[in-house]
PDB file of C-alpha atoms in Angstrom:
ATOM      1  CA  UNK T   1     -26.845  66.039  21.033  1.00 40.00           C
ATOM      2  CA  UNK T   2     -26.777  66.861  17.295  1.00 44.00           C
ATOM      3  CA  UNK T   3     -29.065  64.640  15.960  1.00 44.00           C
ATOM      4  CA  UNK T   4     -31.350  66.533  18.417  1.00 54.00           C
ATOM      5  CA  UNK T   5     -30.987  70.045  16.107  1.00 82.00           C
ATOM      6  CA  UNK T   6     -31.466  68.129  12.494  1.00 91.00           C
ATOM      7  CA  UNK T   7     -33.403  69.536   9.958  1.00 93.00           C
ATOM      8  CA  UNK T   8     -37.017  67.695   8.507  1.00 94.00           C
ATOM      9  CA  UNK T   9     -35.187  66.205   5.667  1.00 94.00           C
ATOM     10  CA  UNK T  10     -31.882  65.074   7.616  1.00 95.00           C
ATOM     11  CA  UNK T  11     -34.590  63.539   9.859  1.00 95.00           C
ATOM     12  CA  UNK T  12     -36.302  61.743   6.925  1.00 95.00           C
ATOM     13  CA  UNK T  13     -32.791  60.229   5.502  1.00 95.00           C
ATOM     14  CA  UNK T  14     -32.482  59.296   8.821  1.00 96.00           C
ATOM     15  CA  UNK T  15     -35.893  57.274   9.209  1.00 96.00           C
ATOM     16  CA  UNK T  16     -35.296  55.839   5.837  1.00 94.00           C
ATOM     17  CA  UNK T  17     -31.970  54.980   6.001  1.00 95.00           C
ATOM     18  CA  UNK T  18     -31.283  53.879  10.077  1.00 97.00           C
ATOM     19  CA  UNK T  19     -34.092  50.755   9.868  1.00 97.00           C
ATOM     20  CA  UNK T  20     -33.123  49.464   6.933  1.00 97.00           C
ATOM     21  CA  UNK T  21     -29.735  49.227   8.249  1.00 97.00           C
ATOM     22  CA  UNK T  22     -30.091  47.842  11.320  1.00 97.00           C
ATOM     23  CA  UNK T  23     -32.208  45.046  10.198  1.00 98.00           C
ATOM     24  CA  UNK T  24     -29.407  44.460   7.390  1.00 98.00           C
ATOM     25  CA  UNK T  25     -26.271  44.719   9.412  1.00 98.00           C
ATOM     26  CA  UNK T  26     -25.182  42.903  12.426  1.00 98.00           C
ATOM     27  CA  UNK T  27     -22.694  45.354  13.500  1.00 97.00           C
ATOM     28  CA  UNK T  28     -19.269  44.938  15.586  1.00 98.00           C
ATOM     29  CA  UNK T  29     -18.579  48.632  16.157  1.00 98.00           C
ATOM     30  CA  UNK T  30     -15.415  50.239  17.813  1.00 98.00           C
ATOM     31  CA  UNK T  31     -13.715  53.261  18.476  1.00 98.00           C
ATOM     32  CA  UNK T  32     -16.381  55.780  18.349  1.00 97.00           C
ATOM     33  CA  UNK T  33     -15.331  58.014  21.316  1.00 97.00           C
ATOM     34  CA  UNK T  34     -12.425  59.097  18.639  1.00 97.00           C
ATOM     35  CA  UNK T  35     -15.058  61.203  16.693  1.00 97.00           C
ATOM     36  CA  UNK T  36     -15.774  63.612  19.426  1.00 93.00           C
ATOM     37  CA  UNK T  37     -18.893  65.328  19.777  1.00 89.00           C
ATOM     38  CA  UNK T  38     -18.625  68.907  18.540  1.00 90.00           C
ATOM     39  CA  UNK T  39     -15.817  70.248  16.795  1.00 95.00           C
ATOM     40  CA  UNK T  40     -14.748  70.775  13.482  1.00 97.00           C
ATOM     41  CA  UNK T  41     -13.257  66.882  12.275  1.00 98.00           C
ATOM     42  CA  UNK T  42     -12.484  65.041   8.765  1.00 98.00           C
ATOM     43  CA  UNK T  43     -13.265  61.305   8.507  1.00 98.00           C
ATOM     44  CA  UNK T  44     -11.061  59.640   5.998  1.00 98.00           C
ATOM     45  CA  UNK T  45     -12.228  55.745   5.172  1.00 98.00           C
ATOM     46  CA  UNK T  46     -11.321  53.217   3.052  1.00 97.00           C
ATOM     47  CA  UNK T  47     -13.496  52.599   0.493  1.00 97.00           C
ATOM     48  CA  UNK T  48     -14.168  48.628  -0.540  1.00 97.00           C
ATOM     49  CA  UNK T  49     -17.992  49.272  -1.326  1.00 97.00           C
ATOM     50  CA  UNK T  50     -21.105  51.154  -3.122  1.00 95.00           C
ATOM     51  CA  UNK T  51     -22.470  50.414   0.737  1.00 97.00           C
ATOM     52  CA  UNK T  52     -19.868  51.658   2.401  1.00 97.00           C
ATOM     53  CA  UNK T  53     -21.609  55.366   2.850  1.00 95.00           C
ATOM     54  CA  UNK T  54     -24.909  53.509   4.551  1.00 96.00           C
ATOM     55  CA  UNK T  55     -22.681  51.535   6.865  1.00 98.00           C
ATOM     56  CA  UNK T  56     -20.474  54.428   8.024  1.00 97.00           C
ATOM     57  CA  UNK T  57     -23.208  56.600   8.232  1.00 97.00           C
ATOM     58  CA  UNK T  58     -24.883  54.437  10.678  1.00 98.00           C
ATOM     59  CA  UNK T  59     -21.700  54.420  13.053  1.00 98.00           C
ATOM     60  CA  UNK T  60     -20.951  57.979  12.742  1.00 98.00           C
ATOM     61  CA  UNK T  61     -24.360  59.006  13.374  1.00 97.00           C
ATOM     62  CA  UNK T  62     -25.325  56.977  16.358  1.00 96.00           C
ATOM     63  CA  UNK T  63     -21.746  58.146  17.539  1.00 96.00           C
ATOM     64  CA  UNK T  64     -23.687  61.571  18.053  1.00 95.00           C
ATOM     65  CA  UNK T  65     -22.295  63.161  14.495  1.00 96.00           C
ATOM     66  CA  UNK T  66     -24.023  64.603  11.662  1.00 97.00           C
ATOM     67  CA  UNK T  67     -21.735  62.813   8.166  1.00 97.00           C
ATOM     68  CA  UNK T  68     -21.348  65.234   5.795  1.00 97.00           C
ATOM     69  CA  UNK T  69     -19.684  63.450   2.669  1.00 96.00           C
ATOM     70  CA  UNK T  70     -18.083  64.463  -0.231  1.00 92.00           C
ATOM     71  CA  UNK T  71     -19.741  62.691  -3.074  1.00 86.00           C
ATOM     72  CA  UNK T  72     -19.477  63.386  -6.785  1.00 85.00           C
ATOM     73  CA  UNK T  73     -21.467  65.727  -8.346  1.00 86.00           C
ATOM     74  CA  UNK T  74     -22.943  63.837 -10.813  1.00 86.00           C
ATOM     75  CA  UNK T  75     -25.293  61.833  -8.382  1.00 87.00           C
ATOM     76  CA  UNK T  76     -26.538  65.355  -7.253  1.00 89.00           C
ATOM     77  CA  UNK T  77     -27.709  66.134 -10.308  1.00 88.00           C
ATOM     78  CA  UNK T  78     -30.075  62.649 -10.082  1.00 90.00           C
ATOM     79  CA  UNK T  79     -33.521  64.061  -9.737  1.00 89.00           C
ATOM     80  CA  UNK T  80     -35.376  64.376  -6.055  1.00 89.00           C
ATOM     81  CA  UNK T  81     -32.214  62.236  -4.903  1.00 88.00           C
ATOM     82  CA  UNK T  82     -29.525  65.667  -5.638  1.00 91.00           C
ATOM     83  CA  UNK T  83     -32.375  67.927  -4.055  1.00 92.00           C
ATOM     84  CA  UNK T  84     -32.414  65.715  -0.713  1.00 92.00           C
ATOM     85  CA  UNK T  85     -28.494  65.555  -0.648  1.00 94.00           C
ATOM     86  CA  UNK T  86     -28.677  69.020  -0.987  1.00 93.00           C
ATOM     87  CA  UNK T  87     -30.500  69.525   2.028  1.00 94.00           C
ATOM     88  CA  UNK T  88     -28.874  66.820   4.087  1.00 95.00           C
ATOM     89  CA  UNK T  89     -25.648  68.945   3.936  1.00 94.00           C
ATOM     90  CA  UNK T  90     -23.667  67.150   1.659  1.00 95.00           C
ATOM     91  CA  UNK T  91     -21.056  68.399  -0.687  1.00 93.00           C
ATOM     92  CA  UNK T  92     -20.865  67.594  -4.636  1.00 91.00           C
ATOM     93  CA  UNK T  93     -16.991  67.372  -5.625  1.00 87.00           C
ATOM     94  CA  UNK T  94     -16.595  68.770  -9.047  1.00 77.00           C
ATOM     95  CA  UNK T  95     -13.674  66.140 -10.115  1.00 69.00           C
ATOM     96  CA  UNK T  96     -11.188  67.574 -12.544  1.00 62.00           C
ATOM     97  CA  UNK T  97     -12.536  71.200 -13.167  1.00 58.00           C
ATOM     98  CA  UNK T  98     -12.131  74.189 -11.837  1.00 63.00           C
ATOM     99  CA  UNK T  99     -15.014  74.164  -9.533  1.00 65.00           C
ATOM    100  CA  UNK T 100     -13.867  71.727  -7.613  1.00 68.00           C
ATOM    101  CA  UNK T 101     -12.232  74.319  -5.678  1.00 78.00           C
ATOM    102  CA  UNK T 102     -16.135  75.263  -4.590  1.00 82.00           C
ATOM    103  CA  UNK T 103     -15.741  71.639  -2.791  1.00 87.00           C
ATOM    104  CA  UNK T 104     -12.817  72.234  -1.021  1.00 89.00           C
ATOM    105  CA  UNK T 105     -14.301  75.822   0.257  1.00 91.00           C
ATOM    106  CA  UNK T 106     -17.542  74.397   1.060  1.00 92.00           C
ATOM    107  CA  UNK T 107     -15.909  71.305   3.213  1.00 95.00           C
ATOM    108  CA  UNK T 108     -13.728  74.120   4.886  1.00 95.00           C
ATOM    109  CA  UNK T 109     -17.067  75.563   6.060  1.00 96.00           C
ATOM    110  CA  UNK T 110     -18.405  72.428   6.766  1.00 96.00           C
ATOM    111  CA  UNK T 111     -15.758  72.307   9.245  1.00 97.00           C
ATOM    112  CA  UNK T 112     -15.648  75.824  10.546  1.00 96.00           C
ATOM    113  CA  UNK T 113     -19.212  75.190  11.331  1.00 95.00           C
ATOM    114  CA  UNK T 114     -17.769  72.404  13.578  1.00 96.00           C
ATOM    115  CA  UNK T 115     -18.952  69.897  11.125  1.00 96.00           C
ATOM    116  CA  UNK T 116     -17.761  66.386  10.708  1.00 97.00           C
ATOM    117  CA  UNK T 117     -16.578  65.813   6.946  1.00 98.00           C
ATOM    118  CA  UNK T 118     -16.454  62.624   5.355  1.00 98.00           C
ATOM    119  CA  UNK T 119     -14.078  61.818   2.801  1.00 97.00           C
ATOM    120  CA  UNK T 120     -12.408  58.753   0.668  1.00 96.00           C
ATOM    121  CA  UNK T 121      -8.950  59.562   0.242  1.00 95.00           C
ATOM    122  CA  UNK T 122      -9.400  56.695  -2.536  1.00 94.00           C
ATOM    123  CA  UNK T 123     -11.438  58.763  -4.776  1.00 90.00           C
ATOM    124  CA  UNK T 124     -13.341  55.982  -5.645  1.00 92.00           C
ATOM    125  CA  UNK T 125     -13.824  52.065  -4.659  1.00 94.00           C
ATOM    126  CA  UNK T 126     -10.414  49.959  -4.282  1.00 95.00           C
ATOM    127  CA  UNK T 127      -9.788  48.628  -7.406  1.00 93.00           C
ATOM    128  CA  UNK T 128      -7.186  45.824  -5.509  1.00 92.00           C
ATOM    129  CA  UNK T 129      -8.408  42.534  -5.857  1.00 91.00           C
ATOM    130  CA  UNK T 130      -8.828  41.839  -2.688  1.00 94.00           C
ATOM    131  CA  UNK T 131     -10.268  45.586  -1.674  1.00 96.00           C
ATOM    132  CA  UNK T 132      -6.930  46.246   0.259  1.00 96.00           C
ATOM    133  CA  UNK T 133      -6.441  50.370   0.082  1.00 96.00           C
ATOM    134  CA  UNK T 134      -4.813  51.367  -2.785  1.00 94.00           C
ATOM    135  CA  UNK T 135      -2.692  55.163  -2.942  1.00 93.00           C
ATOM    136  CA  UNK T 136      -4.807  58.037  -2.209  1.00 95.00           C
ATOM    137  CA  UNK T 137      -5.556  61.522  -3.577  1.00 94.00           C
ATOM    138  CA  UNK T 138      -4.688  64.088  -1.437  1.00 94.00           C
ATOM    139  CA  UNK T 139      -7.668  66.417  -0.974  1.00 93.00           C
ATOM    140  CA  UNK T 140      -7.725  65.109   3.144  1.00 96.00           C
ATOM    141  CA  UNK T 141      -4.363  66.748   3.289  1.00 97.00           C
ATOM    142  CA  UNK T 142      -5.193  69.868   1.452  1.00 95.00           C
ATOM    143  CA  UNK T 143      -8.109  69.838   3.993  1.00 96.00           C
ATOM    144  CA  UNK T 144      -6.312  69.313   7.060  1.00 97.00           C
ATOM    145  CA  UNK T 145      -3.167  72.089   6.245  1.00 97.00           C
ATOM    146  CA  UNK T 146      -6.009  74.813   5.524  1.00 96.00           C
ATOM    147  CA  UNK T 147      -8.089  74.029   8.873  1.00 96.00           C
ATOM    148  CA  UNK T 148      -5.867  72.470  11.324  1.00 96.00           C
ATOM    149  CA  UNK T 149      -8.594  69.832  11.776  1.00 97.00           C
ATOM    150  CA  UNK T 150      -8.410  66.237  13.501  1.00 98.00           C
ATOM    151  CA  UNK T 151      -8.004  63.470  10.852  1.00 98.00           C
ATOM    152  CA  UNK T 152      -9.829  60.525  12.113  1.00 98.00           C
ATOM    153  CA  UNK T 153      -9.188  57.033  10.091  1.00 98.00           C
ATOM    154  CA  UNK T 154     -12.046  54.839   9.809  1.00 98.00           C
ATOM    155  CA  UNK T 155     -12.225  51.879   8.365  1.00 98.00           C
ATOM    156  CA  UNK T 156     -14.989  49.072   7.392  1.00 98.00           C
ATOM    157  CA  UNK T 157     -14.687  45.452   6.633  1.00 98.00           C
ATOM    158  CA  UNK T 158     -18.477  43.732   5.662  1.00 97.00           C
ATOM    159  CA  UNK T 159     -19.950  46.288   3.336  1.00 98.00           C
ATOM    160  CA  UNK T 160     -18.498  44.367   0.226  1.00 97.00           C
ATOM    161  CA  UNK T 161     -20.580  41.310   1.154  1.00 97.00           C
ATOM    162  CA  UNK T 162     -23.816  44.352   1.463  1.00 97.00           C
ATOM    163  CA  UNK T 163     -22.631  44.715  -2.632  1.00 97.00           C
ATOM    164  CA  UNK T 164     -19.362  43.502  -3.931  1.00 95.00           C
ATOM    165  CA  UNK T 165     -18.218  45.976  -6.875  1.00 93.00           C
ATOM    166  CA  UNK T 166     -16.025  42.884  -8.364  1.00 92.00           C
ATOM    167  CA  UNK T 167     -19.380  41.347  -8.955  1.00 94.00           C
ATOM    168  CA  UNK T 168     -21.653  44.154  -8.838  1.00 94.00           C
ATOM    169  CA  UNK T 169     -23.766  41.943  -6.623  1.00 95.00           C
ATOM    170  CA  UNK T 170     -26.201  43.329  -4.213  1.00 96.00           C
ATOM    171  CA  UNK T 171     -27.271  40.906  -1.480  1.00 97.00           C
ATOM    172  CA  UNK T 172     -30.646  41.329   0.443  1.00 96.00           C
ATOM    173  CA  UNK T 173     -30.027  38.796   3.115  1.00 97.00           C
ATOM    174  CA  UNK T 174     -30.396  40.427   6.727  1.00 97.00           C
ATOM    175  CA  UNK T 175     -27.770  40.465   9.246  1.00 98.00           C
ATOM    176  CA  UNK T 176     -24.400  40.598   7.429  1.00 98.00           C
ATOM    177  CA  UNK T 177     -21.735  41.049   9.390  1.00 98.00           C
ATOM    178  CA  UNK T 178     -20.082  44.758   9.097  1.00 98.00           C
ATOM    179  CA  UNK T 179     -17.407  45.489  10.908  1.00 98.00           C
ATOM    180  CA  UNK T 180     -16.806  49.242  11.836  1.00 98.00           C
ATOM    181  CA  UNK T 181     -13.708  51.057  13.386  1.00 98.00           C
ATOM    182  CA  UNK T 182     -12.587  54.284  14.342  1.00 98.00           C
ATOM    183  CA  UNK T 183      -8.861  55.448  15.777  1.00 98.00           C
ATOM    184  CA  UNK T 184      -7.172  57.865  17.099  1.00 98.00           C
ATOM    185  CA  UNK T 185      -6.066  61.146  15.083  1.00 98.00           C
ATOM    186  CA  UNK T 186      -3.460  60.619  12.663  1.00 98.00           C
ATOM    187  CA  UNK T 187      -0.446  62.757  13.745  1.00 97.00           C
ATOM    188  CA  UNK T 188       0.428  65.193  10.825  1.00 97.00           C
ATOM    189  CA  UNK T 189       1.509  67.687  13.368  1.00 96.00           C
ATOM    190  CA  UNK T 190       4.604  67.842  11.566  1.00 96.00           C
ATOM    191  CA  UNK T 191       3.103  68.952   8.344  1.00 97.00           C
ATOM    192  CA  UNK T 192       1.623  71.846  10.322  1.00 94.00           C
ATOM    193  CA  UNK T 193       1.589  75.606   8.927  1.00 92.00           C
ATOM    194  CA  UNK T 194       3.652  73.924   5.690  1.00 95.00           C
ATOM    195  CA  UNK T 195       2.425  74.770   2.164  1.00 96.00           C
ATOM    196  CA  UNK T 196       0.657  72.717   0.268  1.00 95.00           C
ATOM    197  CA  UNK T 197       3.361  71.717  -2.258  1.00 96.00           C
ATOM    198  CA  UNK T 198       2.897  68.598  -4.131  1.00 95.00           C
ATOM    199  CA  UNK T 199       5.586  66.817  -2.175  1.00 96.00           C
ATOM    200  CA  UNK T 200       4.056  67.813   1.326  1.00 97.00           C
ATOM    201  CA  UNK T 201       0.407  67.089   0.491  1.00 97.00           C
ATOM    202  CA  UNK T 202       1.386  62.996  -1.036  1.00 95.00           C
ATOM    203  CA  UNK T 203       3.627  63.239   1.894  1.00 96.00           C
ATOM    204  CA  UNK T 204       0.585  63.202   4.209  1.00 97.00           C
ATOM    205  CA  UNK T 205      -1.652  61.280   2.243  1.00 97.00           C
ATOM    206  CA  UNK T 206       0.319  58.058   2.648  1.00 96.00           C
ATOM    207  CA  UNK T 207       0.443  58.463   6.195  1.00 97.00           C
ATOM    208  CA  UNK T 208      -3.124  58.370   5.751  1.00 97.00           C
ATOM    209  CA  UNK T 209      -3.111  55.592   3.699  1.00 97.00           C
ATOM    210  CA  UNK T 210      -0.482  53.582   5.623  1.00 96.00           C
ATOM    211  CA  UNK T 211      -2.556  54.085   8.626  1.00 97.00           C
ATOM    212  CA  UNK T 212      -6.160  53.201   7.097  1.00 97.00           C
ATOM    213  CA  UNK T 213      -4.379  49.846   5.137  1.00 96.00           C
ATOM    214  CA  UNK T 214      -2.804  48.983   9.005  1.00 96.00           C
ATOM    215  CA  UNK T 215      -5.798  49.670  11.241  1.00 97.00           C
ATOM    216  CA  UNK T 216      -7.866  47.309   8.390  1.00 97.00           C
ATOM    217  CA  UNK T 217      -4.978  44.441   8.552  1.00 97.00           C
ATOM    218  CA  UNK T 218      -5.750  44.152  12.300  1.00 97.00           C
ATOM    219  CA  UNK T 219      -9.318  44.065  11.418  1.00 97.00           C
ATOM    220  CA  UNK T 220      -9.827  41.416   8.918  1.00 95.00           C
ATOM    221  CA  UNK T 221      -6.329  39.506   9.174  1.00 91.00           C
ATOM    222  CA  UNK T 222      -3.490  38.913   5.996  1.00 89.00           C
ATOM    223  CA  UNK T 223      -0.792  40.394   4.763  1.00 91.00           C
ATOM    224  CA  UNK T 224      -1.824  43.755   2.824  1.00 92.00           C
ATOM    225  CA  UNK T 225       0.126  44.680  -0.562  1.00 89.00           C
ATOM    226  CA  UNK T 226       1.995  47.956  -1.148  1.00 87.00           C
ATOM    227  CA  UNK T 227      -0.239  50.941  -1.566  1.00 82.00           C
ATOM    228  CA  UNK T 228       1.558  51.566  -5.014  1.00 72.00           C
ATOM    229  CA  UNK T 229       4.177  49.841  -6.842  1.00 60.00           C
ATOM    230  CA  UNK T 230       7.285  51.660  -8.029  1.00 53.00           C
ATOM    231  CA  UNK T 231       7.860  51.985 -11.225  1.00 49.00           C
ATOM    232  CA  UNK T 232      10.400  49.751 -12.742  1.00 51.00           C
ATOM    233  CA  UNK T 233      14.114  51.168 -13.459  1.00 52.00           C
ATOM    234  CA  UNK T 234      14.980  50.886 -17.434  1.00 52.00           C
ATOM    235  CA  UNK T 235      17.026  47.633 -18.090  1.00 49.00           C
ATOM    236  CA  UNK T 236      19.809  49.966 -19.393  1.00 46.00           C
ATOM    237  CA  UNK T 237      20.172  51.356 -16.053  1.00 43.00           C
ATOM    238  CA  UNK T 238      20.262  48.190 -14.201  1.00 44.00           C
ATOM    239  CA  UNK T 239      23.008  46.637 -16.205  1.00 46.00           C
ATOM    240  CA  UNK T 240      25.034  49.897 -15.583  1.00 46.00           C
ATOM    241  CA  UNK T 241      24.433  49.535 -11.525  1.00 41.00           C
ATOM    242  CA  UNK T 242      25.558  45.935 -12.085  1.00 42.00           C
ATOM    243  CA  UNK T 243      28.836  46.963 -14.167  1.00 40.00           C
TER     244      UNK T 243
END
């Protein structure tokens, strides 16, 4: 097992982190055979949550995985907190520099290393109103052309009530209901050994998206919105396609 080779201070997040959870949660968790056992593997999850890392965590870690997320750089630069991260084998993303090229080589050898690497297609929490998935970035698909690796969807519905960022709310109450689910690989097999154009890399990102936003409609119920909305066609060109 790999919790079984962790290091002291992946140990120590681990006895900080796994009690307070499962006192906090009450946990309906499926699907975790999909995230294998060994073997390089990228995790993409919606993101509806500051919580959403603690809950995921949990269910990827008792699945017999070691998470290793991307996470912005700036909260690795937060003294002692950086240094454990650090150590835990996490990866800073440098957002909208040059280094963040460093993220994408260090998640490559994250998976190389047969490492399971977690990432928010999102970029950031939903900002829909009602924390449906909204379009993604496409550093998954970047990911996925340059290793070849399985792209697992997972996706949460509960952490929002753990701290709601419409509200900025945390709630201490034990035994909030979290639901957790994993599926199958996402088929992209027929992106495979393309380049990673623009068009080819947002090609694959909204079958990522399209697949997270359905696998979370069968989880909490409704009718989920677009993940983007087209842009609307000038009114001089609409009164020409009517003429």
């Amino acid at each position: 097992m790999a919790r079984r080779r962790l290091g002291f201070w992946q140990r120590f997040a681990v006895g900080l982190v796994k009690p307070v959870m499962t006192v906090w949660t009450r946990r309906t968790w499926r699907g975790q055979e999909h995230l294998g056992r060994d073997g390089g593997t990228i995790i993409v999850a919606n993101h509806i949550s500051h919580a959403d890392p603690l809950v995921s965590a949990h269910f990827i870690y008792d699945s017999g995985r070691w998470p290793r997320f991307l996470g912005k750089a700036s909260v690795f630069r937060v003294p002692v907190v950086g240094w454990i991260l650090h150590r835990c084998l996490q990866i800073p993303v440098e957002r909208g520099s040059v280094d963040a090229v460093r993220s994408l080589d260090a998640s490559i050898a994250a998976l190389d290393e047969g490492g399971a690497v977690v990432i928010y297609p999102e970029g950031t929490t939903t900002r829909q109103p009602e924390l449906w998935p909204m379009k993604g970035k496409t550093g998954a698909a970047r990911l996925a052309l340059a290793t070849g690796a399985p792209v697992v969807p997972l996706v949460m519905w509960g952490p929002e009530q753990i701290f709601d960022p419409r509200t900025s709310r945390l709630n201490p109450r034990p035994r909030i209901p979290v639901t957790v689910v994993a599926g199958e690989p996402i088929d992209l097999s027929r992106w495979a050994g393309a380049a990673p154009t623009r068009t080819t890399l947002e090609e694959m990102t909204d079958v990522i998206m399209l697949r997270l936003r359905d696998m979370l409609a069968e989880v909490r119920g409704g009718t989920p919105p677009p993940l983007w909305e087209r842009p609307a066609r000038p009114a001089v060109q609409q009164q020409g396609e009517a003429a």
